[in-house]
Tab-separated table of C-alpha atoms in Angstrom:
chain	number	residue	atom	x	y	z
A	1	MET	CA	4.659	-20.321	7.436
A	2	THR	CA	2.405	-22.208	5.048
A	3	SER	CA	1.992	-20.692	1.620
A	4	PRO	CA	-1.530	-19.885	0.471
A	5	LEU	CA	-0.878	-20.807	-3.127
A	6	PHE	CA	0.191	-24.424	-3.028
A	7	SER	CA	-1.924	-27.164	-1.618
A	8	GLY	CA	-1.891	-30.820	-0.917
A	9	PRO	CA	0.565	-32.967	1.010
A	10	ARG	CA	3.408	-32.189	-1.328
A	11	ALA	CA	4.010	-28.607	-0.312
A	12	THR	CA	1.625	-25.870	0.534
A	13	ARG	CA	-0.997	-24.005	-1.442
A	14	ARG	CA	-0.143	-22.611	-4.878
A	15	THR	CA	-2.824	-22.437	-7.625
A	16	LEU	CA	-4.408	-21.067	-10.921
A	17	PHE	CA	-4.447	-18.845	-14.076
A	18	LYS	CA	-2.971	-16.547	-16.759
A	19	SER	CA	-3.225	-13.066	-18.281
A	20	ALA	CA	-1.315	-10.825	-20.633
A	21	GLY	CA	-2.605	-7.563	-19.196
A	22	LYS	CA	-5.643	-5.515	-18.297
A	23	ALA	CA	-7.623	-3.262	-20.575
A	24	THR	CA	-6.258	0.246	-21.004
A	25	ALA	CA	-9.347	1.793	-19.485
A	26	VAL	CA	-9.069	-0.261	-16.315
A	27	LEU	CA	-5.363	0.463	-15.955
A	28	ALA	CA	-6.064	4.135	-16.441
A	29	ALA	CA	-8.728	4.005	-13.758
A	30	ALA	CA	-6.306	2.280	-11.429
A	31	ALA	CA	-3.710	4.954	-12.125
A	32	LEU	CA	-6.219	7.673	-11.289
A	33	THR	CA	-7.081	5.923	-8.045
A	34	LEU	CA	-3.409	5.669	-7.153
A	35	SER	CA	-2.826	9.323	-7.959
A	36	ALA	CA	-5.790	10.374	-5.860
A	37	CYS	CA	-4.642	8.289	-2.912
A	38	SER	CA	-0.905	8.986	-2.951
A	39	THR	CA	-0.828	11.295	0.044
A	40	GLY	CA	0.279	11.089	3.656
A	41	PRO	CA	3.634	10.554	5.338
A	42	ALA	CA	3.961	6.911	4.312
A	43	SER	CA	3.608	7.588	0.590
A	44	SER	CA	5.965	8.823	-2.081
A	45	THR	CA	4.208	12.191	-2.212
A	46	SER	CA	2.550	14.323	0.430
A	47	ASP	CA	-0.255	16.778	0.882
A	48	ALA	CA	-0.321	18.846	4.078
A	49	SER	CA	-4.079	18.977	4.665
A	50	SER	CA	-4.589	15.296	3.859
A	51	SER	CA	-1.687	14.311	6.095
A	52	SER	CA	-3.082	16.360	8.965
A	53	SER	CA	-6.520	14.804	8.560
A	54	SER	CA	-5.065	11.290	8.432
A	55	SER	CA	-2.876	11.867	11.463
A	56	SER	CA	-5.871	12.926	13.510
A	57	GLN	CA	-7.270	9.392	13.205
A	58	PHE	CA	-4.554	8.028	15.479
A	59	PRO	CA	-4.073	6.147	17.675
A	60	VAL	CA	-6.018	3.256	16.125
A	61	THR	CA	-6.513	-0.214	17.575
A	62	ILE	CA	-7.024	-3.203	15.292
A	63	LYS	CA	-8.252	-6.588	16.507
A	64	HIS	CA	-6.831	-9.726	14.924
A	65	ALA	CA	-6.217	-13.446	15.416
A	66	PHE	CA	-3.595	-12.860	18.116
A	67	GLY	CA	-5.358	-10.132	20.092
A	68	GLU	CA	-5.137	-6.494	19.126
A	69	THR	CA	-2.548	-3.993	17.960
A	70	THR	CA	-2.467	-0.266	18.575
A	71	VAL	CA	-0.813	1.968	16.010
A	72	LYS	CA	-0.075	5.162	17.918
A	73	GLU	CA	0.858	7.460	15.051
A	74	GLN	CA	0.424	7.438	11.299
A	75	PRO	CA	3.184	5.128	10.026
A	76	LYS	CA	6.014	6.571	7.994
A	77	ARG	CA	7.971	3.355	7.509
A	78	VAL	CA	5.728	0.506	6.391
A	79	VAL	CA	6.870	-3.087	5.833
A	80	THR	CA	4.638	-5.841	4.473
A	81	VAL	CA	4.816	-9.635	4.619
A	82	SER	CA	3.093	-12.334	2.565
A	83	TRP	CA	1.017	-11.355	-0.495
A	84	VAL	CA	-1.750	-8.750	-0.912
A	85	ASN	CA	-0.623	-6.365	1.833
A	86	ASP	CA	1.889	-4.539	-0.366
A	87	ASP	CA	-0.671	-4.351	-3.183
A	88	VAL	CA	-3.202	-2.709	-0.876
A	89	ALA	CA	-0.682	-0.237	0.524
A	90	LEU	CA	0.330	0.783	-3.000
A	91	ALA	CA	-3.299	1.070	-4.113
A	92	LEU	CA	-3.771	3.495	-1.212
A	93	GLY	CA	-0.780	5.533	-2.376
A	94	VAL	CA	1.617	4.264	0.276
A	95	VAL	CA	5.029	2.997	-0.814
A	96	PRO	CA	6.372	0.532	1.778
A	97	VAL	CA	10.034	0.679	2.724
A	98	GLY	CA	10.175	-3.091	2.388
A	99	VAL	CA	8.182	-5.818	0.625
A	100	PRO	CA	8.637	-9.552	-0.009
A	101	LYS	CA	9.866	-10.716	-3.388
A	102	ASN	CA	7.289	-12.496	-5.497
A	103	GLU	CA	9.362	-15.636	-5.835
A	104	TRP	CA	6.336	-17.583	-7.067
A	105	GLY	CA	4.213	-16.045	-9.790
A	106	GLY	CA	6.494	-13.056	-10.131
A	107	ASN	CA	8.550	-11.620	-12.979
A	108	GLU	CA	12.305	-11.221	-13.360
A	109	GLN	CA	12.203	-8.365	-10.847
A	110	GLY	CA	10.537	-10.516	-8.217
A	111	SER	CA	7.432	-8.424	-8.718
A	112	THR	CA	4.132	-8.546	-10.632
A	113	PRO	CA	2.787	-6.510	-13.552
A	114	TRP	CA	0.162	-4.821	-11.382
A	115	LYS	CA	2.669	-3.964	-8.659
A	116	ASP	CA	5.132	-2.602	-11.200
A	117	ALA	CA	2.411	-0.367	-12.685
A	118	ALA	CA	1.489	0.984	-9.245
A	119	LEU	CA	5.115	1.654	-8.286
A	120	LYS	CA	5.715	3.445	-11.566
A	121	GLU	CA	2.671	5.642	-10.982
A	122	LEU	CA	3.996	6.509	-7.520
A	123	GLY	CA	7.501	7.257	-8.797
A	124	ALA	CA	9.014	4.319	-6.938
A	125	SER	CA	9.758	1.689	-9.597
A	126	PHE	CA	12.126	-1.088	-8.619
A	127	GLY	CA	15.604	0.084	-9.459
A	128	SER	CA	14.867	3.689	-8.510
A	129	ASP	CA	15.931	5.508	-5.353
A	130	LYS	CA	12.405	5.482	-3.906
A	131	ALA	CA	11.741	1.785	-4.547
A	132	PRO	CA	10.949	-0.542	-1.632
A	133	VAL	CA	13.658	-2.892	-0.443
A	134	GLN	CA	12.827	-6.467	-1.425
A	135	PHE	CA	13.535	-9.417	0.837
A	136	SER	CA	13.054	-13.153	0.432
A	137	GLU	CA	10.352	-15.170	2.164
A	138	ALA	CA	11.403	-18.447	0.548
A	139	ASP	CA	12.188	-19.855	3.997
A	140	GLY	CA	9.438	-18.038	5.876
A	141	ILE	CA	9.265	-14.635	7.550
A	142	ASN	CA	12.547	-12.775	7.100
A	143	PHE	CA	12.861	-11.297	10.572
A	144	THR	CA	16.466	-10.153	10.075
A	145	GLU	CA	15.818	-8.103	6.943
A	146	ILE	CA	12.600	-6.663	8.330
A	147	ALA	CA	14.360	-5.514	11.500
A	148	LYS	CA	17.031	-3.747	9.403
A	149	LEU	CA	14.287	-1.597	7.854
A	150	THR	CA	13.187	-0.234	11.267
A	151	PRO	CA	9.472	-0.175	10.384
A	152	ASP	CA	6.759	1.753	12.232
A	153	VAL	CA	4.223	-0.939	11.355
A	154	ILE	CA	4.245	-4.397	9.771
A	155	LEU	CA	1.217	-5.207	7.605
A	156	ALA	CA	0.045	-8.839	7.579
A	157	ALA	CA	-3.728	-8.524	7.221
A	158	TYR	CA	-3.587	-11.296	4.619
A	159	SER	CA	-1.114	-13.867	5.877
A	160	GLY	CA	-0.596	-17.159	7.636
A	161	LEU	CA	1.386	-15.838	10.579
A	162	THR	CA	1.835	-18.286	13.416
A	163	ASP	CA	1.736	-17.199	17.044
A	164	GLU	CA	5.525	-17.452	17.110
A	165	ASP	CA	5.838	-15.337	13.949
A	166	TYR	CA	3.568	-12.704	15.450
A	167	LYS	CA	5.515	-12.517	18.700
A	168	LYS	CA	8.862	-12.195	16.929
A	169	LEU	CA	7.597	-9.512	14.561
A	170	SER	CA	5.992	-7.616	17.439
A	171	GLU	CA	9.457	-7.202	18.948
A	172	ILE	CA	10.332	-5.201	15.830
A	173	ALA	CA	7.187	-3.080	15.350
A	174	PRO	CA	3.385	-3.172	15.793
A	175	VAL	CA	1.953	-5.981	13.659
A	176	VAL	CA	-1.416	-5.855	11.907
A	177	ALA	CA	-2.157	-9.580	11.594
A	178	HIS	CA	-4.935	-11.489	9.830
A	179	PRO	CA	-8.301	-11.115	11.585
A	180	GLU	CA	-9.227	-14.787	11.916
A	181	VAL	CA	-8.449	-17.494	9.356
A	182	ALA	CA	-4.895	-17.866	8.058
A	183	TYR	CA	-4.866	-16.846	4.385
A	184	GLY	CA	-8.619	-16.375	4.624
A	185	THR	CA	-8.862	-12.593	4.658
A	186	SER	CA	-10.901	-11.256	1.765
A	187	TRP	CA	-9.307	-8.510	-0.285
A	188	GLN	CA	-12.072	-6.179	0.917
A	189	ASP	CA	-11.252	-6.859	4.577
A	190	SER	CA	-7.508	-6.584	3.910
A	191	THR	CA	-8.093	-3.209	2.287
A	192	SER	CA	-10.297	-1.975	5.108
A	193	ILE	CA	-7.879	-3.138	7.827
A	194	ILE	CA	-4.816	-1.697	6.110
A	195	GLY	CA	-6.646	1.541	5.367
A	196	LYS	CA	-7.323	1.932	9.065
A	197	ALA	CA	-3.716	1.126	10.012
A	198	LEU	CA	-2.404	3.723	7.550
A	199	GLY	CA	-4.917	6.459	8.401
A	200	LYS	CA	-6.636	6.078	5.038
A	201	GLU	CA	-10.041	4.668	5.919
A	202	ALA	CA	-11.974	6.908	3.520
A	203	GLU	CA	-9.624	6.085	0.652
A	204	ALA	CA	-9.928	2.363	1.458
A	205	THR	CA	-13.711	2.518	1.401
A	206	LYS	CA	-13.665	4.184	-2.007
A	207	LEU	CA	-11.061	1.754	-3.336
A	208	ILE	CA	-13.206	-1.219	-2.322
A	209	ALA	CA	-16.307	0.267	-3.974
A	210	ASP	CA	-14.442	1.153	-7.166
A	211	THR	CA	-12.830	-2.286	-7.462
A	212	GLU	CA	-16.102	-4.094	-6.809
A	213	ALA	CA	-17.760	-1.947	-9.464
A	214	THR	CA	-15.034	-2.831	-11.985
A	215	VAL	CA	-15.397	-6.548	-11.264
A	216	LYS	CA	-19.198	-6.353	-11.521
A	217	THR	CA	-19.069	-4.442	-14.805
A	218	GLU	CA	-16.592	-6.839	-16.399
A	219	ALA	CA	-18.389	-9.964	-15.160
A	220	ALA	CA	-21.703	-8.693	-16.554
A	221	LYS	CA	-20.194	-9.022	-20.048
A	222	TYR	CA	-20.355	-12.802	-19.591
A	223	PRO	CA	-23.907	-13.598	-18.409
A	224	GLN	CA	-23.411	-17.321	-19.024
A	225	ILE	CA	-21.192	-17.441	-15.928
A	226	ALA	CA	-23.947	-16.431	-13.510
A	227	GLY	CA	-25.498	-19.287	-11.565
A	228	LYS	CA	-22.976	-21.918	-12.637
A	229	SER	CA	-21.736	-24.161	-9.850
A	230	PHE	CA	-18.001	-24.667	-9.403
A	231	VAL	CA	-15.282	-26.537	-7.599
A	232	TYR	CA	-11.960	-24.739	-7.451
A	233	GLY	CA	-9.565	-27.591	-6.969
A	234	TYR	CA	-6.069	-28.848	-7.488
A	235	THR	CA	-5.189	-31.856	-9.637
A	236	ASP	CA	-1.897	-33.381	-10.690
A	237	PRO	CA	-1.745	-36.799	-12.367
A	238	ALA	CA	1.872	-37.107	-11.195
A	239	ASP	CA	0.767	-36.921	-7.542
A	240	LEU	CA	-2.794	-38.072	-6.949
A	241	THR	CA	-2.366	-37.572	-3.184
A	242	ALA	CA	-2.378	-33.808	-3.839
A	243	THR	CA	-5.954	-33.873	-5.150
A	244	GLY	CA	-8.363	-31.591	-3.343
A	245	PHE	CA	-10.282	-28.341	-3.467
A	246	TYR	CA	-10.476	-24.914	-1.880
A	247	THR	CA	-13.121	-24.116	0.701
A	248	ALA	CA	-15.273	-21.032	1.050
A	249	ASN	CA	-12.529	-19.575	3.276
A	250	ASP	CA	-10.217	-19.133	0.302
A	251	ASN	CA	-10.158	-16.053	-1.929
A	252	ARG	CA	-10.629	-18.104	-5.092
A	253	PRO	CA	-14.133	-19.349	-4.214
A	254	LYS	CA	-14.898	-15.956	-2.657
A	255	PHE	CA	-14.174	-14.260	-5.966
A	256	LEU	CA	-16.211	-16.719	-8.025
A	257	SER	CA	-19.137	-16.378	-5.632
A	258	ALA	CA	-18.902	-12.599	-5.887
A	259	ILE	CA	-19.390	-12.727	-9.664
A	260	GLY	CA	-22.559	-14.787	-9.340
A	261	MET	CA	-21.319	-18.365	-9.415
A	262	LYS	CA	-22.261	-20.962	-6.792
A	263	LEU	CA	-19.947	-23.098	-4.694
A	264	ALA	CA	-20.807	-26.728	-5.450
A	265	PRO	CA	-22.532	-28.671	-2.641
A	266	VAL	CA	-19.523	-30.948	-2.099
A	267	ALA	CA	-17.297	-27.926	-1.394
A	268	GLU	CA	-19.989	-26.080	0.522
A	269	LYS	CA	-20.412	-29.048	2.858
A	270	ALA	CA	-16.653	-29.261	3.451
A	271	SER	CA	-16.546	-25.528	4.190
A	272	ALA	CA	-19.212	-25.565	6.894
A	273	GLY	CA	-17.600	-24.729	10.228
A	274	SER	CA	-14.093	-25.190	8.807
A	275	LYS	CA	-11.147	-22.832	9.137
A	276	ASP	CA	-9.170	-24.677	6.479
A	277	PHE	CA	-8.650	-23.137	3.073
A	278	PHE	CA	-7.998	-26.474	1.337
A	279	VAL	CA	-9.443	-29.967	1.724
A	280	THR	CA	-7.742	-33.074	0.352
A	281	TRP	CA	-9.911	-35.500	-1.598
A	282	ALA	CA	-9.244	-39.091	-2.596
A	283	ALA	CA	-8.582	-39.295	-6.323
A	284	GLU	CA	-10.604	-42.511	-6.318
A	285	LYS	CA	-13.646	-40.366	-5.524
A	286	ALA	CA	-12.906	-37.717	-8.156
A	287	ASN	CA	-16.203	-38.511	-9.865
A	288	GLU	CA	-17.988	-37.133	-6.775
A	289	LEU	CA	-16.570	-33.636	-7.321
A	290	ASP	CA	-19.746	-32.682	-9.100
A	291	ALA	CA	-20.045	-29.120	-10.414
A	292	ASP	CA	-20.769	-27.304	-13.662
A	293	ILE	CA	-17.187	-26.027	-13.866
A	294	PHE	CA	-13.980	-27.423	-12.391
A	295	LEU	CA	-10.938	-25.190	-12.024
A	296	SER	CA	-7.365	-26.151	-11.236
A	297	SER	CA	-3.891	-24.842	-11.768
A	298	VAL	CA	-1.533	-26.914	-13.897
A	299	GLU	CA	2.185	-26.839	-14.487
A	300	ASP	CA	1.810	-26.647	-18.269
A	301	ALA	CA	-0.526	-27.466	-21.160
A	302	ALA	CA	0.690	-31.063	-21.222
A	303	THR	CA	-0.372	-31.482	-17.607
A	304	ALA	CA	-3.839	-30.176	-18.440
A	305	GLU	CA	-4.174	-32.833	-21.142
A	306	ALA	CA	-2.884	-35.472	-18.731
A	307	VAL	CA	-5.575	-34.504	-16.220
A	308	LYS	CA	-8.258	-34.964	-18.865
A	309	SER	CA	-6.989	-38.409	-19.838
A	310	ASP	CA	-6.230	-39.638	-16.317
A	311	PRO	CA	-8.453	-42.641	-15.454
A	312	LEU	CA	-9.421	-41.106	-12.108
A	313	LEU	CA	-9.171	-37.329	-12.497
A	314	GLY	CA	-10.740	-37.524	-15.933
A	315	GLN	CA	-13.932	-38.744	-14.248
A	316	ILE	CA	-14.591	-35.364	-12.650
A	317	PRO	CA	-17.967	-34.485	-14.243
A	318	ALA	CA	-17.012	-30.998	-15.429
A	319	ILE	CA	-13.801	-32.281	-16.978
A	320	LYS	CA	-15.732	-34.957	-18.855
A	321	ASP	CA	-18.092	-32.237	-20.135
A	322	GLY	CA	-15.268	-29.996	-21.327
A	323	ALA	CA	-15.876	-27.414	-18.601
A	324	PHE	CA	-12.335	-27.588	-17.214
A	325	VAL	CA	-10.533	-24.286	-16.570
A	326	ALA	CA	-6.802	-24.815	-16.237
A	327	ASP	CA	-3.892	-22.486	-16.755
A	328	ALA	CA	-0.156	-22.655	-16.243
A	329	ASP	CA	0.518	-18.918	-15.943
A	330	LYS	CA	1.571	-18.423	-12.336
A	331	SER	CA	1.006	-14.656	-12.428
A	332	LEU	CA	-2.673	-15.164	-13.116
A	333	VAL	CA	-2.821	-17.860	-10.443
A	334	LEU	CA	-1.387	-15.357	-7.999
A	335	ALA	CA	-3.695	-12.549	-9.148
A	336	ILE	CA	-6.813	-14.560	-8.291
A	337	SER	CA	-5.630	-16.626	-5.331
A	338	ALA	CA	-4.004	-13.691	-3.548
A	339	SER	CA	-6.459	-11.170	-4.938
A	340	SER	CA	-6.144	-7.463	-4.295
A	341	PRO	CA	-7.511	-4.159	-5.626
A	342	LEU	CA	-4.546	-4.120	-8.013
A	343	SER	CA	-4.439	-7.739	-9.140
A	344	LEU	CA	-8.123	-8.311	-9.879
A	345	PRO	CA	-8.536	-5.578	-12.530
A	346	TRP	CA	-5.349	-6.841	-14.154
A	347	ALA	CA	-6.629	-10.435	-14.311
A	348	LEU	CA	-10.213	-9.980	-15.485
A	349	ASP	CA	-9.578	-9.712	-19.229
A	350	THR	CA	-8.125	-13.215	-19.341
A	351	PHE	CA	-9.795	-14.990	-16.439
A	352	LEU	CA	-13.411	-14.124	-17.242
A	353	PRO	CA	-13.272	-15.332	-20.875
A	354	GLN	CA	-11.835	-18.642	-19.633
A	355	LEU	CA	-14.819	-19.040	-17.330
A	356	ALA	CA	-17.209	-18.049	-20.091
A	357	ARG	CA	-15.840	-20.684	-22.471
A	358	ALA	CA	-16.253	-23.338	-19.784
A	359	ALA	CA	-19.797	-22.118	-19.089
A	360	ASP	CA	-20.601	-22.358	-22.797
A	361	ASN	CA	-19.458	-25.980	-22.763
A	362	VAL	CA	-21.746	-26.655	-19.796
A	363	SER	CA	-24.695	-25.370	-21.802
A	364	ALA	CA	-23.652	-27.428	-24.827
A	365	ALA	CA	-23.353	-30.583	-22.718
A	366	VAL	CA	-26.897	-30.123	-21.393
A	367	LYS	CA	-28.440	-29.932	-24.880
């Protein structure tokens, strides 16, 4: 299974950004949302009337890239694969019995700050009796460990499942796969799909609206961002063959577009009719990656400086103008690239100021 975070010939698709934490007000709002949603048989707490109402929504049938899946009863044992799906379940108050470790972009617990906060709110912190079992996906889907957990449903609304993966997982439990493009499901669609699978459609609708409102409010604090064109790419002077950029199918450009920025024509053209999330680009043509702002993940600060001084990559117009957004913090990369209703609020306090500084440099370069 191809990762959605690394890109280029070298590996898969891993990319971008850093943060130390989200504002207290936003975390408090997230906690309130979690508390309000933590009902139903799949969660760490229960409420009889809510559970009865949710159960009445079943059976539900969900269409996806491999056909359709019917969930006959409200799940009590939920397992997730890939990124995002566990975040959404937790944001809806549902504690899975099993989740993948965050082996890239995670902390010492194989988790993330936003996931840890949600689990704590639900009384299921890692290390406690109610915590989800963690399994590795370093070598792909962990069918053996998932089967041991005897799930009622396997959530993969955001994933890159192959047909073979889907068939094998379906022998274990009903699988809610990605709707169309591998790793191309927006966080809104992931939330809506998972909400339906868990009998929490109303909660999912509210969660989407609340998260969008938070993003809109925070982005409005940086008006210089609006209208700026961007290329969200990947650059590494140590491997010029890995150069490329993310298409409109990827959650990174989707997020930037949602806050009022514009996908640069070069990326927009590459996205037309494509189901790819990443397009390779010859480093010799780096000067054609024209946009107001260029974004890329980097391994460290030294790599960022090497990109700027590279004879080819340094010719990217936005980099020449000082409008280069690069960060080596893998947690922030994960928060934006595999965005969710939990990760986005956590990331905004650091990510948006980075964009704003780059936008300011665009304005300065024009004068």
